[in-house]
Short mmCIF file of C-alpha atoms in Angstrom, two decimals:
data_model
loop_
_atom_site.label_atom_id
_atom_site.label_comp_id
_atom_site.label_asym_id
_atom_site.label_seq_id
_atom_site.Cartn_x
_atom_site.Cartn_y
_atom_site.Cartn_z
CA UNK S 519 -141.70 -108.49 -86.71
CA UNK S 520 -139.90 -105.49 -88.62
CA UNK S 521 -135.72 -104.97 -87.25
CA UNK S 522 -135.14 -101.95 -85.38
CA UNK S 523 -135.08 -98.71 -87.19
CA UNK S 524 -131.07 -97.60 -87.83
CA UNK S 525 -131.18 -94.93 -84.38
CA UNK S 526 -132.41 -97.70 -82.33
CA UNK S 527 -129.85 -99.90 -83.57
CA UNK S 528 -127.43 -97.19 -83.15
CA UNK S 529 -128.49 -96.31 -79.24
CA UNK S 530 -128.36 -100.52 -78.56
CA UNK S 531 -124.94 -100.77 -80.66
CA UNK S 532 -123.27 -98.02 -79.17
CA UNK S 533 -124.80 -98.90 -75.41
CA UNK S 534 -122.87 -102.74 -75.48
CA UNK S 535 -119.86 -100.97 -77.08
CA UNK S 536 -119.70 -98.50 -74.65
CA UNK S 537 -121.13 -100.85 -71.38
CA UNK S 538 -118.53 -103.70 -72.15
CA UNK S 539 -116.25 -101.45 -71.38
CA UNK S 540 -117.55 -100.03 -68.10
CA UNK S 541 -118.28 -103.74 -67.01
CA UNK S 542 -115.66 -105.62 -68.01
CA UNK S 543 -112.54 -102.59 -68.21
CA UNK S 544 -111.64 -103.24 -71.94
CA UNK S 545 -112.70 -102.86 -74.84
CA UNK S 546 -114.98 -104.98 -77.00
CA UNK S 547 -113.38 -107.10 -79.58
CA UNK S 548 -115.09 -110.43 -80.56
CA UNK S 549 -112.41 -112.00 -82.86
CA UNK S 550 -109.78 -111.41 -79.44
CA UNK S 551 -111.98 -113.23 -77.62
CA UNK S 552 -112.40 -116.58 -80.44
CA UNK S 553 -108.29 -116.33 -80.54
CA UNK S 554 -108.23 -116.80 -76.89
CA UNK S 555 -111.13 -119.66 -76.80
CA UNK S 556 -109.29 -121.29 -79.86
CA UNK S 557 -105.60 -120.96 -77.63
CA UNK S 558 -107.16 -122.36 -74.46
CA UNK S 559 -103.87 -124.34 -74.06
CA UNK S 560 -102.30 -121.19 -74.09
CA UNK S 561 -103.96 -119.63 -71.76
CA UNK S 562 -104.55 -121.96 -69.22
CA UNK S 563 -100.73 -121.87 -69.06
CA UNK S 564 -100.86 -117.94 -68.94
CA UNK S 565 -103.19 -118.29 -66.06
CA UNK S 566 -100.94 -120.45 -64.23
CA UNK S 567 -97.34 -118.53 -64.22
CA UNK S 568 -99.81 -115.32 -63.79
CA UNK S 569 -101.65 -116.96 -60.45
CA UNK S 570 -98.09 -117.92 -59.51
CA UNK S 571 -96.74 -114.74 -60.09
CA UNK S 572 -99.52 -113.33 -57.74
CA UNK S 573 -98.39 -115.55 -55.32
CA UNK S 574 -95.08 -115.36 -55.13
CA UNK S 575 -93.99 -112.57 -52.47
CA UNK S 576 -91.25 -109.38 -53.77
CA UNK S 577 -88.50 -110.95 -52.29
CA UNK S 578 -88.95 -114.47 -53.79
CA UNK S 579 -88.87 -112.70 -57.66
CA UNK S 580 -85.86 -110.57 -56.65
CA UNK S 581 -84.33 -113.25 -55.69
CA UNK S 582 -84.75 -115.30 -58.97
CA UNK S 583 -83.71 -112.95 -60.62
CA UNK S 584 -80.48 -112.38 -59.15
CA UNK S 585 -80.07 -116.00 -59.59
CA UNK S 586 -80.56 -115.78 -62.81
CA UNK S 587 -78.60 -112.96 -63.21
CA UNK S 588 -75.49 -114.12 -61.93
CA UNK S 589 -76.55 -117.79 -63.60
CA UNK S 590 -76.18 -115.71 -67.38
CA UNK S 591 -73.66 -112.84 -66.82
CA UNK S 592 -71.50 -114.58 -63.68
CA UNK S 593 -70.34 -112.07 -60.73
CA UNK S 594 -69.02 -109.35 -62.18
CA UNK S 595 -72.31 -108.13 -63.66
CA UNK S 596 -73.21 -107.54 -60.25
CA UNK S 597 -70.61 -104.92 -59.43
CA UNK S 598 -71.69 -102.18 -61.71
CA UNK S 599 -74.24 -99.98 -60.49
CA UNK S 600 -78.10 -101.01 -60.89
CA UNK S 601 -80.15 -97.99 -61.72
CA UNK S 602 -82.26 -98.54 -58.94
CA UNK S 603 -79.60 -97.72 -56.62
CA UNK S 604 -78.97 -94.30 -57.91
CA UNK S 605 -81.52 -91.99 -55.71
CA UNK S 606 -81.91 -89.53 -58.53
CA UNK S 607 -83.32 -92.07 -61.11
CA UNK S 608 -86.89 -92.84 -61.16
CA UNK S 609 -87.86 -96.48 -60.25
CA UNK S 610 -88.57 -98.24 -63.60
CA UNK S 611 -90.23 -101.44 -62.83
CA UNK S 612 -93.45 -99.98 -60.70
CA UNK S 613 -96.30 -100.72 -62.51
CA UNK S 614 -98.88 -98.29 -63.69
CA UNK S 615 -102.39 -99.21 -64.19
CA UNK S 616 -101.50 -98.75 -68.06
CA UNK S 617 -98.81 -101.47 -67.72
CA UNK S 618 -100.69 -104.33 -65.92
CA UNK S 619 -103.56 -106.09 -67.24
CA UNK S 620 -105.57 -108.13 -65.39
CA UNK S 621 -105.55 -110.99 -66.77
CA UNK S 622 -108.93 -112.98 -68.01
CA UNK S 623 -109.45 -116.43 -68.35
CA UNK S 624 -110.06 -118.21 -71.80
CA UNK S 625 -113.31 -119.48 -70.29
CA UNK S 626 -114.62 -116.03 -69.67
CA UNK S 627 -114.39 -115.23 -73.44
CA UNK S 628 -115.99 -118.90 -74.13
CA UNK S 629 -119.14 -117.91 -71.63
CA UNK S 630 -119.30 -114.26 -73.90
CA UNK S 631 -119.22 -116.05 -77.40
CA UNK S 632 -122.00 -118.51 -76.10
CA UNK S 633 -123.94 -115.99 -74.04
CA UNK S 634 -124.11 -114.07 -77.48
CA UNK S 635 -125.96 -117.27 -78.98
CA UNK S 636 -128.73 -116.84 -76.27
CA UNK S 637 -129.20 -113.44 -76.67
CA UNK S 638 -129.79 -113.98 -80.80
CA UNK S 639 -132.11 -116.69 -79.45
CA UNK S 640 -134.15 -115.38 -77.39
CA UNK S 641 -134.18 -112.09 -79.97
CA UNK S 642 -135.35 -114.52 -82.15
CA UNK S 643 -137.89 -116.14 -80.40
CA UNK S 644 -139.48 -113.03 -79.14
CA UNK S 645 -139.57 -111.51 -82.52
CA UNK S 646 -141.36 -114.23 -83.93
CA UNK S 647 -138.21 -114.69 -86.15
CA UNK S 648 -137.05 -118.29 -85.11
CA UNK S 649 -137.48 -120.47 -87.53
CA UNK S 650 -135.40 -124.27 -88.21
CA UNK S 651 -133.78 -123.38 -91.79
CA UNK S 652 -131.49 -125.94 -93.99
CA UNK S 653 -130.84 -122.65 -95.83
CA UNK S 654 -129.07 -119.29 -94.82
CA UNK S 655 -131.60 -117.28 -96.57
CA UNK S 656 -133.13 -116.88 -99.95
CA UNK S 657 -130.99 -114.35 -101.53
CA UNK S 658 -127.73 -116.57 -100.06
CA UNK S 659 -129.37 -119.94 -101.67
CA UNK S 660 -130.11 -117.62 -105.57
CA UNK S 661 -126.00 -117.28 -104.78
CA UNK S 662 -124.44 -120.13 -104.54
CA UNK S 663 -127.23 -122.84 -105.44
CA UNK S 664 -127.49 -126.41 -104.24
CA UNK S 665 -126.52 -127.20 -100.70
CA UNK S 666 -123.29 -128.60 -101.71
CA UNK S 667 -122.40 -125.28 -102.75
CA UNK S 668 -123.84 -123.69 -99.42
CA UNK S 669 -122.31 -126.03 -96.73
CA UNK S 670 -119.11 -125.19 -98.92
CA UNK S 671 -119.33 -121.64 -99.22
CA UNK S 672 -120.16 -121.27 -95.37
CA UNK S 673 -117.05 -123.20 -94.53
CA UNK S 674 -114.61 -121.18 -96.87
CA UNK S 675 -116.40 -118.24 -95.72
CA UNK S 676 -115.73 -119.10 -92.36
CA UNK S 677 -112.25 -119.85 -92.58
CA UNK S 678 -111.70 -116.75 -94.33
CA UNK S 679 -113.65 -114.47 -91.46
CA UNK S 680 -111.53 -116.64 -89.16
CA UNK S 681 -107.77 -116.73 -90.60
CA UNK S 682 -108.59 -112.69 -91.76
CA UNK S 683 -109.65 -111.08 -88.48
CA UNK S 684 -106.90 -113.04 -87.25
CA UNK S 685 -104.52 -111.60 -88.97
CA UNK S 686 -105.93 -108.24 -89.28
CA UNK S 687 -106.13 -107.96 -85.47
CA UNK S 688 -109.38 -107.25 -85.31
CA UNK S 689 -112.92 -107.64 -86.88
CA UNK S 690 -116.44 -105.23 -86.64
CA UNK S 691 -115.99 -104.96 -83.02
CA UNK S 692 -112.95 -104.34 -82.05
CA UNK S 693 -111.43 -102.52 -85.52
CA UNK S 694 -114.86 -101.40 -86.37
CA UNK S 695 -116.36 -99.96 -82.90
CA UNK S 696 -113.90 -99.91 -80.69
CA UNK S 697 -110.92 -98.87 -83.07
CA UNK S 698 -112.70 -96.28 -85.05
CA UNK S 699 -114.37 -94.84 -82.33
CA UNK S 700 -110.68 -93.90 -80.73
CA UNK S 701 -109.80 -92.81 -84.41
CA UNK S 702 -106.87 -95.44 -84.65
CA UNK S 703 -105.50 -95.28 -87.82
CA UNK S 704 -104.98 -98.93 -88.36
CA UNK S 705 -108.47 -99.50 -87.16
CA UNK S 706 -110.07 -97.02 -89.66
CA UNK S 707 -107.81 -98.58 -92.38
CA UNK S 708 -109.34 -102.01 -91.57
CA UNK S 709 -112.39 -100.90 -91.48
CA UNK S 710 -112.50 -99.10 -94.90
CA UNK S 711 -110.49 -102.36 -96.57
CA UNK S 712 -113.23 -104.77 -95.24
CA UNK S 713 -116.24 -102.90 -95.68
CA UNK S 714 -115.27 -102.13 -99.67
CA UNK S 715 -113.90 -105.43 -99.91
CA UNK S 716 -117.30 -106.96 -98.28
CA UNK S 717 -119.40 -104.34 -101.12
CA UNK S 718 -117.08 -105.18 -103.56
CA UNK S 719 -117.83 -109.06 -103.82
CA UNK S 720 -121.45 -108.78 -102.74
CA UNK S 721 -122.05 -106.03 -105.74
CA UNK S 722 -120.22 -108.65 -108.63
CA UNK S 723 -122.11 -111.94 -106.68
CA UNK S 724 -125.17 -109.43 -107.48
CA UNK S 725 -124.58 -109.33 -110.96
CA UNK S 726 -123.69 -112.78 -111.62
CA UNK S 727 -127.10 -113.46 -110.42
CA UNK S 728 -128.97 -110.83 -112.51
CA UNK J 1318 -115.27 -120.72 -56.82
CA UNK J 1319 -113.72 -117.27 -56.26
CA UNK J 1320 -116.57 -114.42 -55.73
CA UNK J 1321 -114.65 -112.21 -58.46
CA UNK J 1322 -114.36 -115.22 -60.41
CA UNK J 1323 -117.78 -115.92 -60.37
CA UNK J 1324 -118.49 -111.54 -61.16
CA UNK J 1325 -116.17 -111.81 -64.04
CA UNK J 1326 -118.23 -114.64 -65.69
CA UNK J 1327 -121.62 -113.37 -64.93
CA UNK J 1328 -120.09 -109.52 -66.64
CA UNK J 1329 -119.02 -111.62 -69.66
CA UNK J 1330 -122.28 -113.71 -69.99
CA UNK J 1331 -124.22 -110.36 -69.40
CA UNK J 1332 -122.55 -108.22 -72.02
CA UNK J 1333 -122.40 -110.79 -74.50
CA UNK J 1334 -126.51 -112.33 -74.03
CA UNK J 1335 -127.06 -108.42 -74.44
CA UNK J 1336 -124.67 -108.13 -77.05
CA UNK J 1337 -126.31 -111.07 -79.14
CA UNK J 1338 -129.67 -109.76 -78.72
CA UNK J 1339 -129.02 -106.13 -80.11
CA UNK J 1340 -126.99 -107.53 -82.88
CA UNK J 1341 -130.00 -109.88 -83.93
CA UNK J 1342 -132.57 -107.27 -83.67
CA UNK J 1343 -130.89 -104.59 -85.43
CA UNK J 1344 -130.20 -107.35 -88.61
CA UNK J 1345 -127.40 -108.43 -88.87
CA UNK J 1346 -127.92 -112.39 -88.64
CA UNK J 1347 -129.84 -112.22 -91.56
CA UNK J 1348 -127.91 -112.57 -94.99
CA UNK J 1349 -130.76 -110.69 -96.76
CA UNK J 1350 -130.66 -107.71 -94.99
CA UNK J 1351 -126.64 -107.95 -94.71
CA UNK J 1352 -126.64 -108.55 -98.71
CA UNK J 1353 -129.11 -105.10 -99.04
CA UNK J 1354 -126.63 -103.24 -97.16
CA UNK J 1355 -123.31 -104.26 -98.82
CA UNK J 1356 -124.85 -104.05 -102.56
CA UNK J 1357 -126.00 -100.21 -101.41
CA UNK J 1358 -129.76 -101.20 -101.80
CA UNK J 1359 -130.22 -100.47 -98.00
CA UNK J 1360 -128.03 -98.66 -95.86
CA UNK J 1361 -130.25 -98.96 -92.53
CA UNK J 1362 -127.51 -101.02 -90.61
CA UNK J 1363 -124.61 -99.39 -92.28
CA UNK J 1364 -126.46 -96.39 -90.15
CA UNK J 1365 -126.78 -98.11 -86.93
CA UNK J 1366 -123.48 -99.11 -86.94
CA UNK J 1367 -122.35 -95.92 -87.62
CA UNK J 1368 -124.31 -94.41 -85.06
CA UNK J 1369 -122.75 -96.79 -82.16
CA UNK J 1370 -119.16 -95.50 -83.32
CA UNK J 1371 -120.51 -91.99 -82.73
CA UNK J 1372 -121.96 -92.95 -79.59
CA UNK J 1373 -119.09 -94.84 -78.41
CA UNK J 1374 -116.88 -91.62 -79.45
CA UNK J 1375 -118.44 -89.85 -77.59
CA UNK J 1376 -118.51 -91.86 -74.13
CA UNK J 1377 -114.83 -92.79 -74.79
CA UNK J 1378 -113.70 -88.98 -75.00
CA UNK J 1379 -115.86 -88.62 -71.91
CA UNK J 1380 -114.27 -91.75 -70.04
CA UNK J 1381 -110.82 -90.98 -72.14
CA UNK J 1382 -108.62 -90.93 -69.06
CA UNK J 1383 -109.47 -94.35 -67.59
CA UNK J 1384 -108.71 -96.17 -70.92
CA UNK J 1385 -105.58 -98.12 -71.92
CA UNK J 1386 -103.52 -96.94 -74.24
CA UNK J 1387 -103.97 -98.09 -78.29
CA UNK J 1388 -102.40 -101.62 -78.52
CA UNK J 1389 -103.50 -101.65 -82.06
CA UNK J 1390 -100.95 -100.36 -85.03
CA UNK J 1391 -100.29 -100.68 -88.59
CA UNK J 1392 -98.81 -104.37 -89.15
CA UNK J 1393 -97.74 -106.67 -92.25
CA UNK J 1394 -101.61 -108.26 -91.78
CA UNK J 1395 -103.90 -105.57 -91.51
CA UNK J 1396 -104.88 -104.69 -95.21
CA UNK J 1397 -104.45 -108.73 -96.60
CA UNK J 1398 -106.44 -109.34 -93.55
CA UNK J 1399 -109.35 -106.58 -93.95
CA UNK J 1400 -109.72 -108.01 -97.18
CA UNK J 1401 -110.00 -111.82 -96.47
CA UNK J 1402 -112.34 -110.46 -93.59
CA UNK J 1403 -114.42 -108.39 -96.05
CA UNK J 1404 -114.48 -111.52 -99.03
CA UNK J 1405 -115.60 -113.89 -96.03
CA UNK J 1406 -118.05 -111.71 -94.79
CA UNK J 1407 -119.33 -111.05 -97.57
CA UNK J 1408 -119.67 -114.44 -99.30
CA UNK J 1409 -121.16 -116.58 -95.02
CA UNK J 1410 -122.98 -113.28 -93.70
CA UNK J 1411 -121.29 -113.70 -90.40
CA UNK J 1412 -118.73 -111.85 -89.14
CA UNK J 1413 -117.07 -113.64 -85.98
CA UNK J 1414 -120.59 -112.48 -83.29
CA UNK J 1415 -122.97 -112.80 -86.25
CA UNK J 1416 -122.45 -116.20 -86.32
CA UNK J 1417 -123.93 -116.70 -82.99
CA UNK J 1418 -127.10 -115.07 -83.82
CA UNK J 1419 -127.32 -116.60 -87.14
CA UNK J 1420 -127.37 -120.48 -85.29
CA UNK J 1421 -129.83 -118.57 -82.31
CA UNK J 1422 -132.33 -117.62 -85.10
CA UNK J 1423 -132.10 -121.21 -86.11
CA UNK J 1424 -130.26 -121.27 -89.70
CA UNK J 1425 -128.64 -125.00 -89.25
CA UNK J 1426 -125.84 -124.33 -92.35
CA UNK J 1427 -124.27 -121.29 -90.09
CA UNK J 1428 -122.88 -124.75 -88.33
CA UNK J 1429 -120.47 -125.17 -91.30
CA UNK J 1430 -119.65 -121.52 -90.87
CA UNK J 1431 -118.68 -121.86 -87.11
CA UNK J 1432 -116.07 -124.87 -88.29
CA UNK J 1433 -114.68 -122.43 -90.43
CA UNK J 1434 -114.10 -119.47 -88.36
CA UNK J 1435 -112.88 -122.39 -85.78
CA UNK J 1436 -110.33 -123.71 -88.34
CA UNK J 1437 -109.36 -120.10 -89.55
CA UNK J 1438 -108.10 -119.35 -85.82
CA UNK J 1439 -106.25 -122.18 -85.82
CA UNK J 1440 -104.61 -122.11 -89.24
CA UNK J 1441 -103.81 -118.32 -88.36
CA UNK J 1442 -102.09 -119.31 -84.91
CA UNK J 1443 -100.06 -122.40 -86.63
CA UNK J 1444 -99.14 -119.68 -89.66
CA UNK J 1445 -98.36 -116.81 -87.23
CA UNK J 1446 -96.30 -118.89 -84.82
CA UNK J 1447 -94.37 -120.67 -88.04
CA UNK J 1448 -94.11 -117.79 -91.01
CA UNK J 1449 -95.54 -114.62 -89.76
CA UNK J 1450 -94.46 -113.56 -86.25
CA UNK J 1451 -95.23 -110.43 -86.15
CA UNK J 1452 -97.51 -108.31 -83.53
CA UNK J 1453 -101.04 -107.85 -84.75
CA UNK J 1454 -102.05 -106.46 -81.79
CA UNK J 1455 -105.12 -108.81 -81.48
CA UNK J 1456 -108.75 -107.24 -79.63
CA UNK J 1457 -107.94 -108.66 -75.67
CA UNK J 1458 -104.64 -107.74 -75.03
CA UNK J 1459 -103.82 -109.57 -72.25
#
């Protein structure tokens, strides 16, 4: 069975973008979501002082830190004036809704990446398009040759896609949808660089097959 | 288990079963039709995606007021990283969701691919956390 013709693609596309958001309350971003499954330790930690923080009633935080406080600076650092004492200044530390995140579990972002698996499985097997391959496809196997050189190319690839997105901050999803659809700049510069990059090397592993 | 708990996971297997679906019918787990797009033979996808920006434009100017500020911003990483991105994607078909679809539609070698992206993360947080240090922003900001 054919793919979807490019509006239908577009409608689907832009309805995940655009429902992530109004289901989960951010914004879509795949490679954020491997960085926090790959830092599990991390987070688990994360989840911990932030459950405790929850927890933990005003007083007991103000408390701690005027402990600490007076542990770092001694007694004297107490006598000036706080800011929050002054009537006439605005409270600093209230949080907005912009300011605190709700904070979401690594395992959350493990059940997405897997989740995504069953949906390209079940697309597949519906579309007649499942099909037990030692190859990615033809055109990748005119590429690179042997399976040596396949099993190798998919890991370097890999660990490019990986370490890049990485360090780019982002990857299709979350530079590409989500970023350019909000018309950040550094998301429309990423965008651009990978894209050409991507045409780039596919157009000169073109002609070293031709 | 928490109720909200147990909300939160069912959202995130929702969205992302839906998610992997779309992405697999519109094309994208396939290298062939991934390898027409980027050597300009066929631009269908480059399309689709582009329509889902516009879309998502759109609903996010409508919705503006309820989103979160930009956490994302020019850093040291973001052109060396675009580019490693691009070469990667380019050279495995996958970009970090494809390569879900590409092991759902049953292509065994994408296997090799998911070590990599898996050992890509993890060089990137040893390298960030030892050289690099600064903020790149990354997708889930919390």
């Amino acid at each position: 069975m054919a793919y979807w013709p490019w509006w239908l693609g577009a409608l689907a596309l832009g309805g995940v973008s655009i429902g992530y958001f109004l289901l989960i309350g951010k914004l879509l971003g795949v490679s954020g979501s491997w960085a926090k499954v790959v830092g599990w330790k991390e987070d688990r930690e994360l989840g911990r002082s932030a459950a405790e923080l929850e927890q933990a009633d005003e007083g007991e935080i103000e408390n701690a830190l005027l402990a600490a406080t007076l542990a770092e600076f001694g007694a004297s650092a107490m006598d000036e004036k706080t800011p929050g004492q002054d009537a006439s200044e605005p409270e600093e530390d209230v949080p907005t809704a912009s300011t605190t995140v709700s904070y979401t579990p690594w395992t959350a972002h493990l059940i997405f990446l897997l989740a995504m698996f069953g949906g390209g499985l079940i697309a597949a097997l519906t579309s007649g398009q499942f099909e037990l391959e030692f190859q990615l496809s033809d055109t990748h196997s005119r590429i690179f040759g042997g399976p040596l050189e396949i099993w190798l190319s998919l890991l370097f690839g890999g660990m490019m896609v990986g370490f890049g997105t990485q360090m780019a901050g982002g990857c299709t999803s979350g530079h590409g949808l989500s970023g350019c659809s909000r018309l950040i700049p550094a998301s429309l510069l990423s965008t651009v660089v990978f894209m050409l990059s991507a045409i780039g090397l596919s157009l000169l592993m073109e002609a070293s097959i031709a | 288990m928490k109720q909200s708990r147990l909300k939160m996971y069912l959202s995130y297997g929702l969205i992302g079963g839906l998610m992997g679906y779309v992405v697999a019918r519109i094309g994208f787990g396939d290298y062939d039709e991934l390898h027409q797009m980027f050597v300009l033979d066929d631009l269908r996808m480059l399309y689709a995606f582009a329509g889902a920006v516009a879309l998502s434009m759109l609903a996010f100017i409508l919705l503006a007021r309820r989103i979160p500020k930009p956490e994302k911003f020019f850093q040291p990483g973001t052109v060396p990283g675009s580019m490693l991105f691009g070469f990667g994607w380019a050279v495995c078909g996958a970009c970090p969701s494809m390569v879900f679809v590409q092991l759902g539609a049953g292509k065994i070698p994408a296997v090799m691919t998911m070590v990599g992206i898996l050992l890509g993360v993890y060089l990137h947080k040893k390298a960030h956390a030892r050289y690099f240090r600064w903020d790149t922003g990354t997708c889930v900001s919390d």
